[in-house]
Short mmCIF file of C-alpha atoms in Angstrom, two decimals:
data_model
loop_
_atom_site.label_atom_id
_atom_site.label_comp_id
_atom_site.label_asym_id
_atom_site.label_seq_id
_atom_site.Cartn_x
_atom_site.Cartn_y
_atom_site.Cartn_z
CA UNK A 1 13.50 12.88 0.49
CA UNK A 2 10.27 12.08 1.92
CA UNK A 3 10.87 9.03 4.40
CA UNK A 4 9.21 7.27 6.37
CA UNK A 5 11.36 5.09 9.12
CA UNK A 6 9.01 2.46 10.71
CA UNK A 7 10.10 0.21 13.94
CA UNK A 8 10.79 -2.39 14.87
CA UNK A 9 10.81 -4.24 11.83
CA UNK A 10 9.99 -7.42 13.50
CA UNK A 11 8.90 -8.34 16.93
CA UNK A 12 8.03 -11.36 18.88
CA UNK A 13 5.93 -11.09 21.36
CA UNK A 14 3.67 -13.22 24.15
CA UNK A 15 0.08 -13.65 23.92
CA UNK A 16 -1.72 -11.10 26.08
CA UNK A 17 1.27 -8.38 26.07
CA UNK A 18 0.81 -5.06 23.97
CA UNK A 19 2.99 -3.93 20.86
CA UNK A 20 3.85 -0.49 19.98
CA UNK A 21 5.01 0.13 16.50
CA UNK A 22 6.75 3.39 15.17
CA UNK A 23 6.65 5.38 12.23
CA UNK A 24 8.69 8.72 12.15
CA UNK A 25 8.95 10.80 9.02
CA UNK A 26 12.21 12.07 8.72
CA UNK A 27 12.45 15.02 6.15
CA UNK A 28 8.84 15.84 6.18
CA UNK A 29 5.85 16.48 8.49
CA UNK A 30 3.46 13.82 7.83
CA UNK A 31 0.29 15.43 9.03
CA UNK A 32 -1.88 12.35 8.01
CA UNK A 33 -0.61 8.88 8.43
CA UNK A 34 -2.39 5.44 7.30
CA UNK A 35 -2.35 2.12 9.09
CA UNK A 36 -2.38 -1.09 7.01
CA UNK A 37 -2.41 -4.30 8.44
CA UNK A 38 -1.69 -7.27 5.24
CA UNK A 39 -1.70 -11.41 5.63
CA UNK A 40 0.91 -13.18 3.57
CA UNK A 41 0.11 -13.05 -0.67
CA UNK A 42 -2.72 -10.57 0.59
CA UNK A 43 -3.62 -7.37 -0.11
CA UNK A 44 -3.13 -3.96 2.39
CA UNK A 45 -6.34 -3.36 4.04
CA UNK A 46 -6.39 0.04 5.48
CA UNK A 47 -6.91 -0.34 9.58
CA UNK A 48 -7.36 3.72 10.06
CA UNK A 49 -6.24 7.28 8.91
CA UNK A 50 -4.55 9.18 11.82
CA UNK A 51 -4.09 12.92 11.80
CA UNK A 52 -1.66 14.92 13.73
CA UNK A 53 -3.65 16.45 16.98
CA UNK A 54 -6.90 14.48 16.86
CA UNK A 55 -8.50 11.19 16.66
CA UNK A 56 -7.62 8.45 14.14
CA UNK A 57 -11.02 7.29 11.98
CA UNK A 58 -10.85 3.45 12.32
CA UNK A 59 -12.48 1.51 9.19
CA UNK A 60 -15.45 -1.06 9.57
CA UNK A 61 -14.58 -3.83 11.77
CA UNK A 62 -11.01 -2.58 13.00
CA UNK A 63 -11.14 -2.46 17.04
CA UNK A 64 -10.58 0.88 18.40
CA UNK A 65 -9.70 -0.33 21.82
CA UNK A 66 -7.03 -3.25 20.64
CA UNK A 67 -5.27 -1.12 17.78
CA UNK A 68 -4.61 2.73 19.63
CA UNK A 69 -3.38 4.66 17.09
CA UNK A 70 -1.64 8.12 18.37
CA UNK A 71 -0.22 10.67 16.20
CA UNK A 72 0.88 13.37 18.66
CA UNK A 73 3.58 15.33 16.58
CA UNK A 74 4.14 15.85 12.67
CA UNK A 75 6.83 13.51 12.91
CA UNK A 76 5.40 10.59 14.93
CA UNK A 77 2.56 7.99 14.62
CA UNK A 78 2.05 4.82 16.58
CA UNK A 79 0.05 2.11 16.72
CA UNK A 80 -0.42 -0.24 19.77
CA UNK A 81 -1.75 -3.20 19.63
CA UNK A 82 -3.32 -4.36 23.18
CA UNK A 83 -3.62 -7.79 24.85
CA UNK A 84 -1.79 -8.97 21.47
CA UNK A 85 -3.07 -12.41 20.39
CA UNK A 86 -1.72 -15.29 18.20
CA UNK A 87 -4.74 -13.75 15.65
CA UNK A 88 -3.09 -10.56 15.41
CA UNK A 89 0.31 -11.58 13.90
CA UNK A 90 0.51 -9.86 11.30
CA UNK A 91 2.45 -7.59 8.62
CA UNK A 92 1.68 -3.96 9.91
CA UNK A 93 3.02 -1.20 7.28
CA UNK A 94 2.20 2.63 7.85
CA UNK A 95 2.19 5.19 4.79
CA UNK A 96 2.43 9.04 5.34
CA UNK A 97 1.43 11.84 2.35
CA UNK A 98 4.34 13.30 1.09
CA UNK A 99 4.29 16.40 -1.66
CA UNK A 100 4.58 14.15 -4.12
CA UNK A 101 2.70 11.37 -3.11
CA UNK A 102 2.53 8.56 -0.62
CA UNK A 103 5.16 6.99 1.58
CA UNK A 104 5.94 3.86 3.65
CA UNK A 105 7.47 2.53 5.86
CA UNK A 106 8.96 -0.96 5.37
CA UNK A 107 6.67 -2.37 7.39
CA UNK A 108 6.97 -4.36 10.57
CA UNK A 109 6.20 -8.07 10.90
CA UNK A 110 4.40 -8.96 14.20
CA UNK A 111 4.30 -12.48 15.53
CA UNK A 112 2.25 -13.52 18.66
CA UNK A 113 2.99 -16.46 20.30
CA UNK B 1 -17.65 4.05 -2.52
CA UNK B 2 -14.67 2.97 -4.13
CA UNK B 3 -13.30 0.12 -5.43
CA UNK B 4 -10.13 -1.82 -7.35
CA UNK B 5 -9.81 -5.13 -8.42
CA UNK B 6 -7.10 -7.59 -9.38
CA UNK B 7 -8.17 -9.98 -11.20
CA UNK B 8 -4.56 -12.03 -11.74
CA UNK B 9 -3.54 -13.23 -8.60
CA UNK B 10 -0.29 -15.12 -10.65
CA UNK B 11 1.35 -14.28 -13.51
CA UNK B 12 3.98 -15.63 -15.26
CA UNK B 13 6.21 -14.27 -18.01
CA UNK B 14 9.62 -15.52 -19.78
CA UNK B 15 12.93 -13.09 -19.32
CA UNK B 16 12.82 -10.18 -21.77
CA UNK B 17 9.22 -10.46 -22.50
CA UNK B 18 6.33 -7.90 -22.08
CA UNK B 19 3.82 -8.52 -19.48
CA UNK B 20 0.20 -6.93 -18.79
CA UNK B 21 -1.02 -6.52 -14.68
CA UNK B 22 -4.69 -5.84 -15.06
CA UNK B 23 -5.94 -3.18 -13.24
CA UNK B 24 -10.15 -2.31 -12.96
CA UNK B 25 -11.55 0.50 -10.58
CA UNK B 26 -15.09 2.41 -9.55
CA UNK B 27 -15.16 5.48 -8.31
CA UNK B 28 -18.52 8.45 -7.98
CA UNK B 29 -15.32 11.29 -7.62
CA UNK B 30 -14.39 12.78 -10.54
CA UNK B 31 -10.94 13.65 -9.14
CA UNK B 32 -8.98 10.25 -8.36
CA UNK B 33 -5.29 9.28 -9.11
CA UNK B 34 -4.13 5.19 -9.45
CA UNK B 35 -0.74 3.83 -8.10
CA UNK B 36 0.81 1.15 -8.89
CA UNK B 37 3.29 -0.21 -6.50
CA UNK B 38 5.88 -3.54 -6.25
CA UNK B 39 6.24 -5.05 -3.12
CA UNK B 40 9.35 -8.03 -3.03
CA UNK B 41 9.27 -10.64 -0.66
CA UNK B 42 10.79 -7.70 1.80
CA UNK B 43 7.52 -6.05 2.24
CA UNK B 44 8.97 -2.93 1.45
CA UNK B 45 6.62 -0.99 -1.14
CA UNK B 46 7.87 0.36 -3.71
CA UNK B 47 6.01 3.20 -6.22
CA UNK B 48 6.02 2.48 -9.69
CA UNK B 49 3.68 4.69 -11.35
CA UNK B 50 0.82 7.49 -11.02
CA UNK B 51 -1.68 8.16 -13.56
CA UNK B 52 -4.08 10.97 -12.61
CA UNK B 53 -7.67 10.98 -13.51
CA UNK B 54 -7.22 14.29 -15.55
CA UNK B 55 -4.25 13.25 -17.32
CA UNK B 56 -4.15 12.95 -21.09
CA UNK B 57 -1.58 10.80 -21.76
CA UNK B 58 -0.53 7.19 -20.58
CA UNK B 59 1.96 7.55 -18.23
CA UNK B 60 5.37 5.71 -18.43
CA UNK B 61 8.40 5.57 -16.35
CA UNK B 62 11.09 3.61 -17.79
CA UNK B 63 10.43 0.00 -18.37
CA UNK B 64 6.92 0.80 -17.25
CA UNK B 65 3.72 1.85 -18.50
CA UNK B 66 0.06 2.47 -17.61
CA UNK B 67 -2.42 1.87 -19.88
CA UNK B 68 -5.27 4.15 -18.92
CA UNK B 69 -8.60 3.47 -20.34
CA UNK B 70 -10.84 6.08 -18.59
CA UNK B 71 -14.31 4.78 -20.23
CA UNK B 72 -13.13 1.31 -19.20
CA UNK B 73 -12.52 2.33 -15.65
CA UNK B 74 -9.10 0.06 -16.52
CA UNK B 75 -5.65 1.28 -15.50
CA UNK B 76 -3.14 -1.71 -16.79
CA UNK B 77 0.56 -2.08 -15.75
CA UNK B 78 2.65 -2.72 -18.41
CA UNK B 79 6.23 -3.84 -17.50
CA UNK B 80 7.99 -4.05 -20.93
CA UNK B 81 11.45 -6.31 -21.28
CA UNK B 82 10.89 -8.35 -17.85
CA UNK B 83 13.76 -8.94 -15.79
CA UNK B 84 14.61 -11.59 -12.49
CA UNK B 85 14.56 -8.54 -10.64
CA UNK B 86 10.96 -7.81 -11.28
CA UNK B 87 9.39 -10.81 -9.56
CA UNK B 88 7.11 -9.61 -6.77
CA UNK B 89 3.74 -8.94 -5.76
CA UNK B 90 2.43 -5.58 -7.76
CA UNK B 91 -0.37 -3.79 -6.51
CA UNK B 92 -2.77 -1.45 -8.09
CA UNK B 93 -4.10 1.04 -5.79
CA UNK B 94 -6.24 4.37 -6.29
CA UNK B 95 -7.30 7.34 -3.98
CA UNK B 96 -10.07 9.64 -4.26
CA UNK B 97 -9.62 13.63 -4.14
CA UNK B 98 -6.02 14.49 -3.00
CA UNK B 99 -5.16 13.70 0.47
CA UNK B 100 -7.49 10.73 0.53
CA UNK B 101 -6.47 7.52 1.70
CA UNK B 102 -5.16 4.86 -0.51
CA UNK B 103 -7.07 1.59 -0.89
CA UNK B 104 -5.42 -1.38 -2.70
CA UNK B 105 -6.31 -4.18 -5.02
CA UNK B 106 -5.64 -7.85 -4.19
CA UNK B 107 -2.53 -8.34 -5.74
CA UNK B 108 -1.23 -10.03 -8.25
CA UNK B 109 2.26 -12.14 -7.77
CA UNK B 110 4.83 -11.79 -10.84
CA UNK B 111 7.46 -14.78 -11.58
CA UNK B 112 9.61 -14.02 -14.48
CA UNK B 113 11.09 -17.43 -15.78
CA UNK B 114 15.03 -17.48 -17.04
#
């Protein structure tokens, strides 16, 4: 129990375009969802905690307007990334609170080209 | 404010062997629980452990271990007859009162030699 399905896994897309990535729990109504966003060999900084209904709270330095974050339903959360550029490629992994604990999805590799 | 840190960021260890992942954290809340997770070159994370700030004992499942040292503020993976398998990055990670969001250490990247 207690999955998270995250798409797509990986995307290409061109500089400038936007990106929308998935994350659907299946079993379980996520009603908080985290963003992480992780470089190659690097750790998962958290981008922003999203909660079903309102407004996600964006850590220091993440940019509201390029990384919209919706979380409409129990089951959904998305993130978009806006006017994508070759700087955002990136690993982008979400993680939803389970009952007994956290969950991920596995992740979804963005390149920008 | 919280914080976890990773000092190793490579590690090597022969097949069959023990191995240590050190593991350091600060915290002001009383209340706090530390993961530890694997992550293969897939990406996909995978939870290995959970150790809760309350909790008496060490916690162990299977081949692995936490060595909780609550004065120390250390919480120590120990993976216990290494395997091929278990090469990966391993991440510590710890979250305040329950609910909170998780913040991770840097990493540290596991090679287990034949």
């Amino acid at each position: 129990g207690a999955v998270v399905s995250q798409h797509p896994s990986r995307v290409i897309c061109k500089s400038g375009t936007s990106v929308k990535i998935e994350c659907r729990s299946l079993d379980f109504q996520a009603t908080t969802m985290f963003w992480y966003r992780q470089f190659p060999k690097k750790s998962l900084m958290l981008m922003a905690t999203s909660n079903e209904g309102s407004k996600a709270t964006y850590e220091q330095g993440v940019e509201k307007d390029k990384f919209l974050i919706n979380h409409a339903s129990l089951t959904l959360s998305t993130l978009t990334v806006t006017s994508a550029h070759p700087e955002d490629s990136s690993f982008y992994i979400c993680s939803a609170m389970a009952a007994y604990g956290y969950t991920f999805g596995s992740g979804t590799r963005l390149t920008v080209v | 404010a919280q914080k976890i840190t990773q000092t190793q960021p490579g590690m090597f260890v022969q097949e069959k062997e023990a191995v240590t992942l050190d593991c350091t954290y600060d915290t002001s809340d009383p209340s706090y629980g530390l993961f530890w997770y694997k992550q293969p070159s897939s990406g996909e994370m995978i939870f290995l452990i959970y150790q809760g700030s309350y909790d008496q004992q060490n916690a162990t499942e299977g081949r692995y271990s936490l060595n909780f040292q609550k004065a120390r503020k250390s919480a120590n993976l120990v993976i216990s007859a290494s395997q091929l398998g278990d090469s990966a990055m391993y991440f510590c990670a710890m979250r305040g009162p329950p609910g909170g969001k998780l913040i991770f250490g840097q990493g540290t990247e596991l090679s287990v030699k034949p």
